[in-house]
């Protein structure tokens, strides 16, 4: 049993931490947020140069052949600095769908540009009526000659505002909410009939509502077998949740660092407020939530690549429930412990709380994953 | 990163499983699984089986009878023993006073006491808490005054678990009243048969007699029964309490308890369907299982660290807090699982030899009692509030 990073992982984590230390000071981050792009194009290029965008992809297509634990190593660092670049949407979600669903030829066609930082992806899986049920798909794909015609609407597509290509789930058969009959397509974001309403999420990252109005794609746009995409969709969501949990753990680490520093520094009633037992005990609660969140995020990363869906789902949904629950409590408690300063936009704490919030509400909330885990646990 | 056991650990687990299958008496395991009351004989039967196997004192230095197990092996043993329904080994001799004697006792103490702790020939109890000294343990008042070559002890101890079974009690006594509280305490071993020792039962809120008051009136104790140095008892107590907290998360027992709860929830019905399929109940159950999973992993992280650095450190206080909360929630959900049959109270119904007709399912009688009894887990071994104070100082530096 070993909970530590490998030598290679430690090296990668250290070099990423250094890069982010140099490029993510608060005022720099604010500039990225205020730009049209919403993140640093320069950082994105550097991630590509460092090979970070290649991590989960096969060596045959120029990838690093890494695991979800390697992704965890990166995501923890991104979470610590609240990085804004579309790593999750491009590498974990969009890239995950491509590597799990697409043929070797398609991967060789698509992924080298992704790895080079020249093609940003987004996974357009959720729909306005679907909440978190990715099987609830009303978007349709109709066969037309050798190609397909897509119609429908996709909701809160993370990274969808800046993506070059979208991985779109659509129904080629089956009734609404059925798992059978779902297919995945790779669609150019600027194809005729695709309209995007881009916006920022509460944590500043970009996303979009996507409408598909008679979008025609050729036969090569279909990733995998028609009608058989559900297992890939479910797995991609698990990969995404494992990555979001790792990011949350990085953010939690900083929440605790900020809060503990504040308890030592802030003076009231003639002493540091950290001398008051009610705050000391709440701080212990924060530490406890962080440690357990970290433990279970490690489990999720270890199991996220497992092809056995029951084992994988049990670990990932457990992690999502725990991390999302802990993240919400930690956001609330840490703001309370800071008092007024915790309410300001200028102080970083609130930004961490908002990042934790987005993680909670993306790819299934606590209730969604509690039900998913509960069904597995009751049957076991 | 690798969250699985290595080949040696897996082989050890197989060895433990085979031993349990072979040696754990079925009737004893049944009593444990049904939460029935265990007698002294039940506890000692299991103690002697472990002694015969050479596994009764895994935590001791090897030269005194330790097994040399790693922290992970100890965890594997606890988990397997709990899953099989083995009773908890009573910790007072084996886990509490034993290591203190191993580390701080004289050669004479070691030869006199350690073998009989291991064999189970002598049963020990703990004389720390007093009516006026609970969380503020160092304020204890029981006095020991040297008279020739004997200590004369006067005072009162309380919450003495299984004191009515005990042959010996290890006590913290005040040997210097004129210095700071922590600096005037010594660690003294007292034979329970000495004149002046009186044990009086305390019946707890679930109707059980487990804890006692122990009165000490002019109890004369040989001077040689003082362990280590005079007035250094507080250091030995801290050493002992940190051992007490190791494994106090009770992960193995809680996992076994969770399985029992699930079995009950499959038998209980709601709206004509198994309770376990009720969305509300299932969600609560899932949250509890997830919290236990997270704690189990944190516990493993601590064990690996302990294995590498030799000591679990103050983070064991975190395990104690969350572990005790989970033990309480498990009892709570068992009580909720049996619904109205949680309330009938028949005192004898949890005795193994009771032949009466149960009211409701036979697993119901113990539920509400366990729920109330488990309130102790966040109080004993240093209350959870005290654990938070420890973390505040030792980890947070506040």
CSV table of C-alpha atoms in Angstrom, one decimal, chain A residues 1-6 9 69 72 260 263-264 274-275 277 280-281 283-285 287-296 298-299 302 314-315 317-319 321-322 366 369-371 373-375 377-380, chain B residues 1-6 9 72 259 262 266 276-277 282-287 289-291 293-301 304 308 315 318-319 321-322 325 384-389 391-392 395-398:
chain,number,residue,atom,x,y,z
A,1,UNK,CA,0.0,0.0,0.0
A,2,UNK,CA,1.4,3.3,-1.0
A,3,UNK,CA,-0.3,6.7,-1.1
A,4,UNK,CA,2.6,8.7,-2.3
A,5,UNK,CA,3.4,10.1,-5.8
A,6,UNK,CA,6.0,8.4,-7.9
A,9,UNK,CA,4.6,12.4,-10.6
A,69,UNK,CA,-3.8,9.3,-10.9
A,72,UNK,CA,-5.1,13.9,-10.2
A,260,UNK,CA,-5.6,29.0,9.5
A,263,UNK,CA,-7.0,32.7,12.6
A,264,UNK,CA,-3.4,33.4,13.6
A,274,UNK,CA,-7.5,31.5,16.7
A,275,UNK,CA,-7.3,31.5,20.5
A,277,UNK,CA,-12.1,27.5,21.1
A,280,UNK,CA,-10.3,26.1,16.9
A,281,UNK,CA,-12.8,23.3,16.8
A,283,UNK,CA,-10.8,24.6,12.1
A,284,UNK,CA,-10.3,21.0,13.2
A,285,UNK,CA,-13.5,20.1,11.3
A,287,UNK,CA,-8.9,19.7,8.5
A,288,UNK,CA,-10.9,16.5,9.0
A,289,UNK,CA,-13.0,17.2,6.0
A,290,UNK,CA,-9.9,17.9,3.9
A,291,UNK,CA,-8.1,14.8,5.0
A,292,UNK,CA,-11.0,12.5,4.2
A,293,UNK,CA,-11.8,14.3,1.0
A,294,UNK,CA,-8.2,13.7,-0.1
A,295,UNK,CA,-8.3,10.0,0.9
A,296,UNK,CA,-11.4,9.3,-1.2
A,298,UNK,CA,-7.3,9.2,-4.3
A,299,UNK,CA,-9.5,6.2,-4.4
A,302,UNK,CA,-7.2,4.9,-8.7
A,314,UNK,CA,-18.9,2.9,-6.5
A,315,UNK,CA,-15.5,4.6,-6.0
A,317,UNK,CA,-19.7,8.3,-6.8
A,318,UNK,CA,-18.5,7.9,-3.2
A,319,UNK,CA,-15.8,10.4,-3.8
A,321,UNK,CA,-20.6,12.6,-2.6
A,322,UNK,CA,-17.9,13.1,0.0
A,366,UNK,CA,-24.5,14.9,-4.1
A,369,UNK,CA,-24.3,10.3,-6.8
A,370,UNK,CA,-25.8,9.3,-3.5
A,371,UNK,CA,-28.6,7.6,-5.4
A,373,UNK,CA,-23.9,4.7,-5.0
A,374,UNK,CA,-26.9,3.7,-2.9
A,375,UNK,CA,-28.2,1.4,-5.6
A,377,UNK,CA,-24.5,-0.6,-2.1
A,378,UNK,CA,-28.0,-2.0,-1.6
A,379,UNK,CA,-27.4,-4.7,-4.2
A,380,UNK,CA,-24.0,-5.7,-2.8
B,1,UNK,CA,0.3,5.0,-5.7
B,2,UNK,CA,-1.2,1.7,-5.0
B,3,UNK,CA,-4.1,1.1,-2.6
B,4,UNK,CA,-4.0,-2.7,-2.5
B,5,UNK,CA,-2.3,-5.0,0.0
B,6,UNK,CA,1.0,-6.5,-1.1
B,9,UNK,CA,-0.1,-8.8,3.5
B,72,UNK,CA,-1.0,-2.7,8.4
B,259,UNK,CA,-23.0,-5.3,7.0
B,262,UNK,CA,-27.6,-3.9,5.7
B,266,UNK,CA,-33.0,-6.2,3.7
B,276,UNK,CA,-33.0,-1.0,1.9
B,277,UNK,CA,-34.8,-0.1,-1.3
B,282,UNK,CA,-31.0,4.1,1.1
B,283,UNK,CA,-29.6,7.6,0.8
B,284,UNK,CA,-28.8,7.8,4.6
B,285,UNK,CA,-27.2,4.4,4.4
B,286,UNK,CA,-25.1,5.4,1.4
B,287,UNK,CA,-23.9,8.5,3.1
B,289,UNK,CA,-21.0,3.9,4.0
B,290,UNK,CA,-19.3,6.7,2.1
B,291,UNK,CA,-18.1,8.4,5.3
B,293,UNK,CA,-15.0,4.5,3.3
B,294,UNK,CA,-13.3,7.9,3.5
B,295,UNK,CA,-12.3,7.3,7.1
B,296,UNK,CA,-11.0,3.9,6.3
B,297,UNK,CA,-8.7,5.3,3.6
B,298,UNK,CA,-7.5,8.1,5.9
B,299,UNK,CA,-6.8,5.4,8.5
B,300,UNK,CA,-4.8,3.5,5.9
B,301,UNK,CA,-2.8,6.6,5.1
B,304,UNK,CA,1.3,3.6,6.2
B,308,UNK,CA,7.3,4.5,7.9
B,315,UNK,CA,-3.6,12.7,13.6
B,318,UNK,CA,-8.9,12.9,14.0
B,319,UNK,CA,-9.5,9.2,13.5
B,321,UNK,CA,-13.4,11.8,16.5
B,322,UNK,CA,-14.7,10.6,13.1
B,325,UNK,CA,-19.2,9.5,15.3
B,384,UNK,CA,-14.0,14.4,21.1
B,385,UNK,CA,-13.8,18.0,22.3
B,386,UNK,CA,-10.5,17.1,24.1
B,387,UNK,CA,-9.3,15.5,20.9
B,388,UNK,CA,-10.0,18.7,19.0
B,389,UNK,CA,-8.0,20.6,21.6
B,391,UNK,CA,-5.2,18.7,17.3
B,392,UNK,CA,-5.5,22.5,17.8
B,395,UNK,CA,-1.3,20.1,14.3
B,396,UNK,CA,-2.7,23.6,13.9
B,397,UNK,CA,-0.3,25.5,16.2
B,398,UNK,CA,-3.1,27.7,17.5
